Structure formats: structure tokens, C-alpha cells
XYZ file of C-alpha atoms in Angstrom:
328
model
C 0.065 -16.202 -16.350
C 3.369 -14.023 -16.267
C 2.201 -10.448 -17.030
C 4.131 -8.564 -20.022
C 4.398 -5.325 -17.730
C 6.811 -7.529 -15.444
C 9.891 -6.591 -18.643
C 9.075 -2.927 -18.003
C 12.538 -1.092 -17.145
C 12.477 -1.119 -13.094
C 9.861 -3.685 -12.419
C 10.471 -5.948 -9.321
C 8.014 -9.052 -9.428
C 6.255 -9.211 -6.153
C 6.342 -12.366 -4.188
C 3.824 -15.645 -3.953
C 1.190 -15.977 -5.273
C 1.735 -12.574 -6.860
C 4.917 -13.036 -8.399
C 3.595 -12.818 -11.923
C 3.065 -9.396 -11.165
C 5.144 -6.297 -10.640
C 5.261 -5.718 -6.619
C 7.161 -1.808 -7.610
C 8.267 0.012 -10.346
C 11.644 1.190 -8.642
C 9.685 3.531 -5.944
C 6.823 2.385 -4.002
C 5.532 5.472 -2.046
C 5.730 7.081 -5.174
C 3.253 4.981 -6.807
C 1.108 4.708 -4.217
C 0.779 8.873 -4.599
C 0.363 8.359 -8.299
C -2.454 6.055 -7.323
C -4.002 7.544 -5.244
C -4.044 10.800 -7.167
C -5.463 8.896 -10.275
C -2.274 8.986 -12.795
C -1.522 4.920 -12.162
C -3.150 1.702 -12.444
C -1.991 -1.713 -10.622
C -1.263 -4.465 -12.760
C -3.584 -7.458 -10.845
C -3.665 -8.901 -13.685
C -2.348 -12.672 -11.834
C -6.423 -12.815 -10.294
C -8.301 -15.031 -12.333
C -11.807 -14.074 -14.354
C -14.628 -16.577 -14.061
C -17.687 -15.589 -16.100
C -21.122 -17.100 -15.580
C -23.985 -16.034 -18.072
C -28.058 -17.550 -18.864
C -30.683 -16.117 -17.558
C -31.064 -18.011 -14.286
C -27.465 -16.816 -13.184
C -28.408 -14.432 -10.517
C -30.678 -16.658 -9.188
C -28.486 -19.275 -8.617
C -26.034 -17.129 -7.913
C -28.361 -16.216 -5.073
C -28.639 -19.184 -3.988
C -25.222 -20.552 -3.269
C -23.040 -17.792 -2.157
C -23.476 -14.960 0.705
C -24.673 -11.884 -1.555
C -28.131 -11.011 -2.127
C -27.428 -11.322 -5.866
C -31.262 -11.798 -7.327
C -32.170 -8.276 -7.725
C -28.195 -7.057 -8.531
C -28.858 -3.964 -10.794
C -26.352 -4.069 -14.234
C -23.085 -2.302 -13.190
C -23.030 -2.692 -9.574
C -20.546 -3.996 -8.157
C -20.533 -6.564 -5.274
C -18.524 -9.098 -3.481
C -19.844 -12.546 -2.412
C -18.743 -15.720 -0.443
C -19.362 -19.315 -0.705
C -18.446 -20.790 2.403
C -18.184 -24.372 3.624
C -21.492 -26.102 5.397
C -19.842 -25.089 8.489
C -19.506 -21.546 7.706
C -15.826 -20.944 7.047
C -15.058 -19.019 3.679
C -13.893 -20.974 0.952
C -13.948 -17.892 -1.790
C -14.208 -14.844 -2.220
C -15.331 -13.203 -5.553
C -15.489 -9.566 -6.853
C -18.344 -9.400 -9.145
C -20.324 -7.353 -11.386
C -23.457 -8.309 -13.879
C -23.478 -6.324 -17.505
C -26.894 -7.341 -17.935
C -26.037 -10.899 -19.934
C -23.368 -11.924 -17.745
C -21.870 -11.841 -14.433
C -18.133 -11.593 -14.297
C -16.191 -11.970 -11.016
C -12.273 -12.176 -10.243
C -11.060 -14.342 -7.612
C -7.563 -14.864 -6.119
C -4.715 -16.901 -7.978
C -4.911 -20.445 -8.617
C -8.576 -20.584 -7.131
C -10.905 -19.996 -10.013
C -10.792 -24.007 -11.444
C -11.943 -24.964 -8.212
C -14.260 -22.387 -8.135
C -15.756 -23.595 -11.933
C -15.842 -26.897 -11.201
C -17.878 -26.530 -7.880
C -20.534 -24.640 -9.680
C -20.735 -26.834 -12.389
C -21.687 -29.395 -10.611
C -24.447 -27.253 -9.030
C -25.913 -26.088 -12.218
C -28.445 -28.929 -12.576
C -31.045 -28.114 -15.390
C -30.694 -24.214 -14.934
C -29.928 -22.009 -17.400
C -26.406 -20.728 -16.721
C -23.255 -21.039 -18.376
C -19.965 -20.685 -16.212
C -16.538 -20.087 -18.196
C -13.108 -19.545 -16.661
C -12.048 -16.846 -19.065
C -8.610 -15.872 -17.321
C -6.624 -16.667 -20.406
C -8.666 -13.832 -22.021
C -8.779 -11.079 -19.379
C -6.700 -9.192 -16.890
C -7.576 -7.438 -13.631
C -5.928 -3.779 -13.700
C -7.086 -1.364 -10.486
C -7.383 2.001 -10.182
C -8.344 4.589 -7.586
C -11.481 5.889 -9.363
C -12.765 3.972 -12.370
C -15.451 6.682 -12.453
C -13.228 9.103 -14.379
C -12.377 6.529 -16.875
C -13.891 5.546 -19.976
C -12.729 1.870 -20.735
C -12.007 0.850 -23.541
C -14.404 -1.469 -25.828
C -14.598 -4.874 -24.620
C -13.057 -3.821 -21.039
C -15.667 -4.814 -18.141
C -15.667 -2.020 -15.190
C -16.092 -3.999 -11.693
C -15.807 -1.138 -9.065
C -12.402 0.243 -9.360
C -11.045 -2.894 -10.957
C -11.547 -3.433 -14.738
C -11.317 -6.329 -16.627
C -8.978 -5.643 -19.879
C -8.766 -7.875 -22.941
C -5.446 -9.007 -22.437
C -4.386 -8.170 -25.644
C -4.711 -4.108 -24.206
C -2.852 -4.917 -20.862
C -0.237 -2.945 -22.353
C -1.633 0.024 -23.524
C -2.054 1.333 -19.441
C -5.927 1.928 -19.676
C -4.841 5.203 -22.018
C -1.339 5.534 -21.015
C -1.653 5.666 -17.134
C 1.234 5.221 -14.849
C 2.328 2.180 -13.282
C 1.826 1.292 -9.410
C 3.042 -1.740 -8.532
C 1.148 -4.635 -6.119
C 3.374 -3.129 -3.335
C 1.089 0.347 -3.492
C -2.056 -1.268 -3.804
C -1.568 -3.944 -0.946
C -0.715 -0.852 1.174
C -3.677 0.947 1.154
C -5.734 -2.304 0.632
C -4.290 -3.095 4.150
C -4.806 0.962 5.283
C -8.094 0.507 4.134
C -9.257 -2.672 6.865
C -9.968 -4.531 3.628
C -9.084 -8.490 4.276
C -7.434 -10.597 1.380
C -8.311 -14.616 1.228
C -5.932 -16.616 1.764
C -3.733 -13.567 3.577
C -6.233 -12.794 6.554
C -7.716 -16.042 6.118
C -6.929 -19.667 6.430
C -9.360 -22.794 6.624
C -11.231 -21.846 9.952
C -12.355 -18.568 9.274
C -15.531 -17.487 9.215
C -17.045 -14.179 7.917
C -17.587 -12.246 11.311
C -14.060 -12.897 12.225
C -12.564 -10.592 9.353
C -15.594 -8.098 8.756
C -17.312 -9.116 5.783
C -20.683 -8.868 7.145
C -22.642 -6.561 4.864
C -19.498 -5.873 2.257
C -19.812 -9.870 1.118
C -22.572 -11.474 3.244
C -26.445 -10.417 2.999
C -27.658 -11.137 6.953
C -31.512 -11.663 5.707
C -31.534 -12.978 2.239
C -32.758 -16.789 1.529
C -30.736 -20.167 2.438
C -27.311 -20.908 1.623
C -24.789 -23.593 2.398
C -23.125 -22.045 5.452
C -25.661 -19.853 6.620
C -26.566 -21.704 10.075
C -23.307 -20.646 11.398
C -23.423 -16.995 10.170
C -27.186 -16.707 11.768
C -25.757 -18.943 15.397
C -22.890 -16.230 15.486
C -24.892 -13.396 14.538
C -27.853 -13.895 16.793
C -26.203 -15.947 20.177
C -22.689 -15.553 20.175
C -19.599 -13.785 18.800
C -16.965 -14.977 16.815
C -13.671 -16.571 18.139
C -11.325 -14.139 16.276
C -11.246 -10.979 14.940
C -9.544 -8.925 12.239
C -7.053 -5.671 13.628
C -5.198 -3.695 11.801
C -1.560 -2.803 13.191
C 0.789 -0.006 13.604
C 4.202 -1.488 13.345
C 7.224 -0.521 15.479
C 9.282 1.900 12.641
C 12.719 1.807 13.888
C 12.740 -1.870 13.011
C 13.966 -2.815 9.405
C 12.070 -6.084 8.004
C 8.173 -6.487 8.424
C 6.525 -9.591 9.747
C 5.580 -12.350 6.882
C 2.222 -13.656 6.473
C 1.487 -16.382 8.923
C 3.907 -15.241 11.145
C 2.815 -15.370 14.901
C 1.164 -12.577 16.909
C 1.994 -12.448 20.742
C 0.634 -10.916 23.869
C 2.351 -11.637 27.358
C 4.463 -14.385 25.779
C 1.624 -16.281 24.239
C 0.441 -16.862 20.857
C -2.687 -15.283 19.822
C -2.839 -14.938 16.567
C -1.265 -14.488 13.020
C -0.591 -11.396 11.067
C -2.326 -11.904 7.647
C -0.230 -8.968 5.350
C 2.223 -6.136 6.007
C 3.476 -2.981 3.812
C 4.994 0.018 4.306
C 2.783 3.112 3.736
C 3.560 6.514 2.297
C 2.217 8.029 5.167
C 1.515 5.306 8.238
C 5.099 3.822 7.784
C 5.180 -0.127 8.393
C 1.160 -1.536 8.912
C -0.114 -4.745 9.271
C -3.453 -6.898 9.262
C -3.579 -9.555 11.664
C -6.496 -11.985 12.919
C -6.217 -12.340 16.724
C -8.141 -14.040 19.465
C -11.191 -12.679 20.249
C -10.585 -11.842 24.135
C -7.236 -10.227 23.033
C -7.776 -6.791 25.412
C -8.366 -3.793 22.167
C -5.983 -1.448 23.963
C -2.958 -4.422 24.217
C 0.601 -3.627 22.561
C 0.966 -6.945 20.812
C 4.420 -8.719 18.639
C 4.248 -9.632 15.443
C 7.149 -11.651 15.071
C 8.954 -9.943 17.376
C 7.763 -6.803 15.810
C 6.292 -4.294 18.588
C 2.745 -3.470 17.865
C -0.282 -1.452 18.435
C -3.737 -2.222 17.709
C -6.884 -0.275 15.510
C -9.966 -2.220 15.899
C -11.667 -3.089 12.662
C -13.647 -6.614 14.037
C -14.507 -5.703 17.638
C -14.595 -8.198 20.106
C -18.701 -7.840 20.570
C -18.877 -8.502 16.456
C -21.829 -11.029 16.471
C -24.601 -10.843 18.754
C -26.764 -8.621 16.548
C -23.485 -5.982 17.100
C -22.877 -4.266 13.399
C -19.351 -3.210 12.687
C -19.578 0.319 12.944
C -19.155 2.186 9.627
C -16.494 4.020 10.274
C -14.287 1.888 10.555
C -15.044 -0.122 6.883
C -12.852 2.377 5.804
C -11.815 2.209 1.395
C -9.230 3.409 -0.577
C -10.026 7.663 -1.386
């Protein structure tokens, strides 16, 4: 769904699957300042909305995806998987319960998938599950705390979900920051993207979503075997690192292109940006036994690594905190 804010003078549509958004305004590093500081929102509003209500919804909720979702207080916001019965992450949601429903956005063209496999899981429970994308928009900002949405706007973290009919107003006039700002200090802040660090073999140790989308002790769920096997005997076979990119080198390396160490394949970098302050960065998922302290190519691009996965992940090893490192 093409976004209005796309025929504002200066906007530059970002590319696939975001090109129904605006990827800058005209000047990148200054939006992601304005951003940062609070004056600008980021038009996401290409994610699609799926909303699931009835009072068995967090439940059931519980019961097929990653999250500990039974006891999810109104307001807070989570993330959850659902993953394949071997473990690998089929999607990803951003989610939030307002106390009669639980509203979650999920990545372009994945939500009518995502519908149609929980409706066929609802058996005789109570829930309802709508895919209301037509009728909302994802917007982001830096701190949604110092907001006050507007009526019939639903706060998830620092994304809100606007009426569409209000994409325009700018959640009270803000600024705009394109996808371009947001992706940069999405990828600054370790944060992995499905579909961009992912592909169909990952599993959740391998990008760090173990405790930011995956509960390690709550009850059964399809996939769960393989997160306990990795977690408790073994480690993953990959891992998520973030990269500081050669700067004297004009073009960035696309997603999916390869990462190399010694002349051999080892991986694929996932998304790359240009920060205000970092200069060119990267994510990329690599092998596992990649050494941490290797300067790696990504295409051709020279490379240094920042562990966010470390090569121990698994095992009863914790990512340590400092290094889930979010957006300020």
C-alpha cells in the first residue's frame, strides 16, 4: 500500500520490499539527528497490522509462538516468533495487548500468511484474528513516551499504529525521517530484520533473539526442541555480527551479498547504511567458527567485526547485555 508521504517535495522511495515508503527526505544524516533527537517520525507504514482479539488470545498466543505471552500486562510491548517444527523462524511479530486485543506488525507481504496459519489453529477458542493493514499504518519514533497519540492510534513500543486516515498529519506535525535513518540505527543498534538477517535456515540463537523474542522456560511450542537441543548441548551454526565497513569505498554491499574470509565464503551480509556518526555499517550472519577478531569482505568490501551472537551463544551461554544494544 503506496504511502501518501512518498508525494512529499524531496522524498526518494526506498528500495524492495520498502519501496512504498520514503527511504530519505533529501538528507539522510539529517534525519537520522532529527530522530534521534525526537523532532521526526519514520513512515513504516509498508509493515502490515494483524489484530487478534477474544478472550483466549493470549493463551493461544502462548501457545504457538516463542513469547511468554499468558501473563502480558496491557501496554507492554513484546516481540514473538513462530518458527517451523525444526526451529527456524518463520515470523517475526511486534506486538502489544490493549486489554481487548492484541495488535502486532509484521514485515511486508507476510501478514496473509501469517492470518491464515492461525486460523487454522484457532479450533473452538475464543479468538478472533483480523488483518487490519488496510486500516492502519506503522509510524516510529525515538521515544513514544513523550507522545500523546492521538485517539484511535495504538502505541507498540516506539512504533504506533495510526488510523491511516491521520498518516498525514505527522503524529502532531513531527518531522520526517526517512527508512534510510531508521534502518541505520536499527542496524547500529544489533537489532536483526526478517527476511534481511534471515533466510529459511535460521534459527533464533543464530541472530540473538533469545530473551528479546523467545521465552527459554515457558510451556511447549512448535519449534521448541531445537531451541532447548541448542540451548542446553550445543551452539548454533551461525551467528549475527555487526560490521564496520571500509569508508574510502563508495557503494555498500547489498543484502545477500557474500561475506569472505581467506578467500572463502562464510557468510552473507543481511543490511547496510551509512550512519551519521559510524560511516558505512553492516549486519551480516557468518559461520560460527569465523575467528571474532578476523577482517572479513563483504562483497569485496573490507571489513571489521563487533560481536553481537558470540560464537559460545547456546550452551546455557546468555548474550551478554551489553551488547543488545537499542536505539537512545
Amino acid at each position: 500500500m503506496r504511502s501518501p508521504l512518498l508525494d512529499t517535495p524531496g522524498a526518494v522511495a526506498a528500495e524492495t520490499p520498502d519501496a512504498d515508503v520514503a527511504g530519505h527526505y533529501g538528507d539522510p544524516f539529517a534525519e537520522q539527528r532529527a530522530f534521534l533527537a525526537g523532532e521526526a517520525m519514520v513512515d513504516r507504514s509498508n509493515r502490515e497490522v494483524v489484530r487478534v482479539s477474544g478472550p483466549d488470545r493470549l493463551s493461544w498466543l502462548n501457545s504457538l509462538s516463542s513469547q511468554k505471552l499468558d501473563d502480558l500486562k496491557p501496554g507492554q510491548a513484546t516481540q514473538t516468533l513462530l518458527l517451523d517444527a525444526q526451529g527456524r523462524v518463520e515470523h517475526h511479530l511486534t506486538l502489544v495487548d490493549d486489554g481487548e486485543a492484541v495488535w502486532a506488525h509484521v514485515e511486508p507481504g507476510t501478514s496473509a500468511e501469517l492470518v491464515a496459519f492461525l486460523d487454522k489453529m484457532r479450533f473452538m477458542l475464543r479468538v478472533e484474528v483480523a488483518d487490519v493493514t488496510a486500516d492502519y499504518a506503522v509510524v516510529s519514533v525515538a521515544d513514544a513516551a513523550r507522545l500523546t497519540p492521538p485517539a484511535g492510534a495504538v502505541p507498540v513500543g516506539d512504533d504506533v499504529l495510526l488510523p491511516r486516515e491521520l498518516l498525514a498529519d505527522r503524529l502532531g506535525g513531527l518531522k520526517l525521517a526517512g527508512l534510510w535513518a531508521y534502518e541505520a540505527l536499527r542496524i547500529e543498534g544489533h537489532r536483526p530484520r526478517l527476511g534481511f538477517e534471515t533466510d529459511h535456515k535460521t534459527i533464533p540463537h543464530e541472530v540473538g533473539w533469545i530473551g528479546a523474542a523467545l521465552h527459554l522456560s515457558k510451556g511447549c511450542y512448535k519449534g521448541q526442541e531445537t531451541v532447548a537441543r541448542v540451548h542446553n548441548l550445543g551452539h548454533p551454526p551461525r551467528r549475527l555480527v555487526f560490521l564496520h565497513l571500509d569508508g574510502s569505498v563508495d557503494t555498500l554491499p547489498k543484502h545477500g551479498a557474500p561475506v569472505v574470509h581467506d578467500e572463502v565464503e562464510v557468510g552473507f551480509v543481511g543490511s547496510s547504511a551509512r550512519h551519521h556518526e559510524l560511516g558505512p555499517i553492516a549486519l551480516a550472519v557468518v559461520k560460527r567458527t569465523v575467528p571474532v577478531d578476523a577482517t572479513l569482505r563483504a562483497e569485496g568490501v573490507a571489513a571489521t567485526q563487533e560481536v553481537i551472537v558470540p560464537p559460545d551463544a547456546g550452551r546455557n551461554v546468555s548474550i551478554d547485555p551489553a551488547l543488545r544494544r537499542r536505539i537512545r
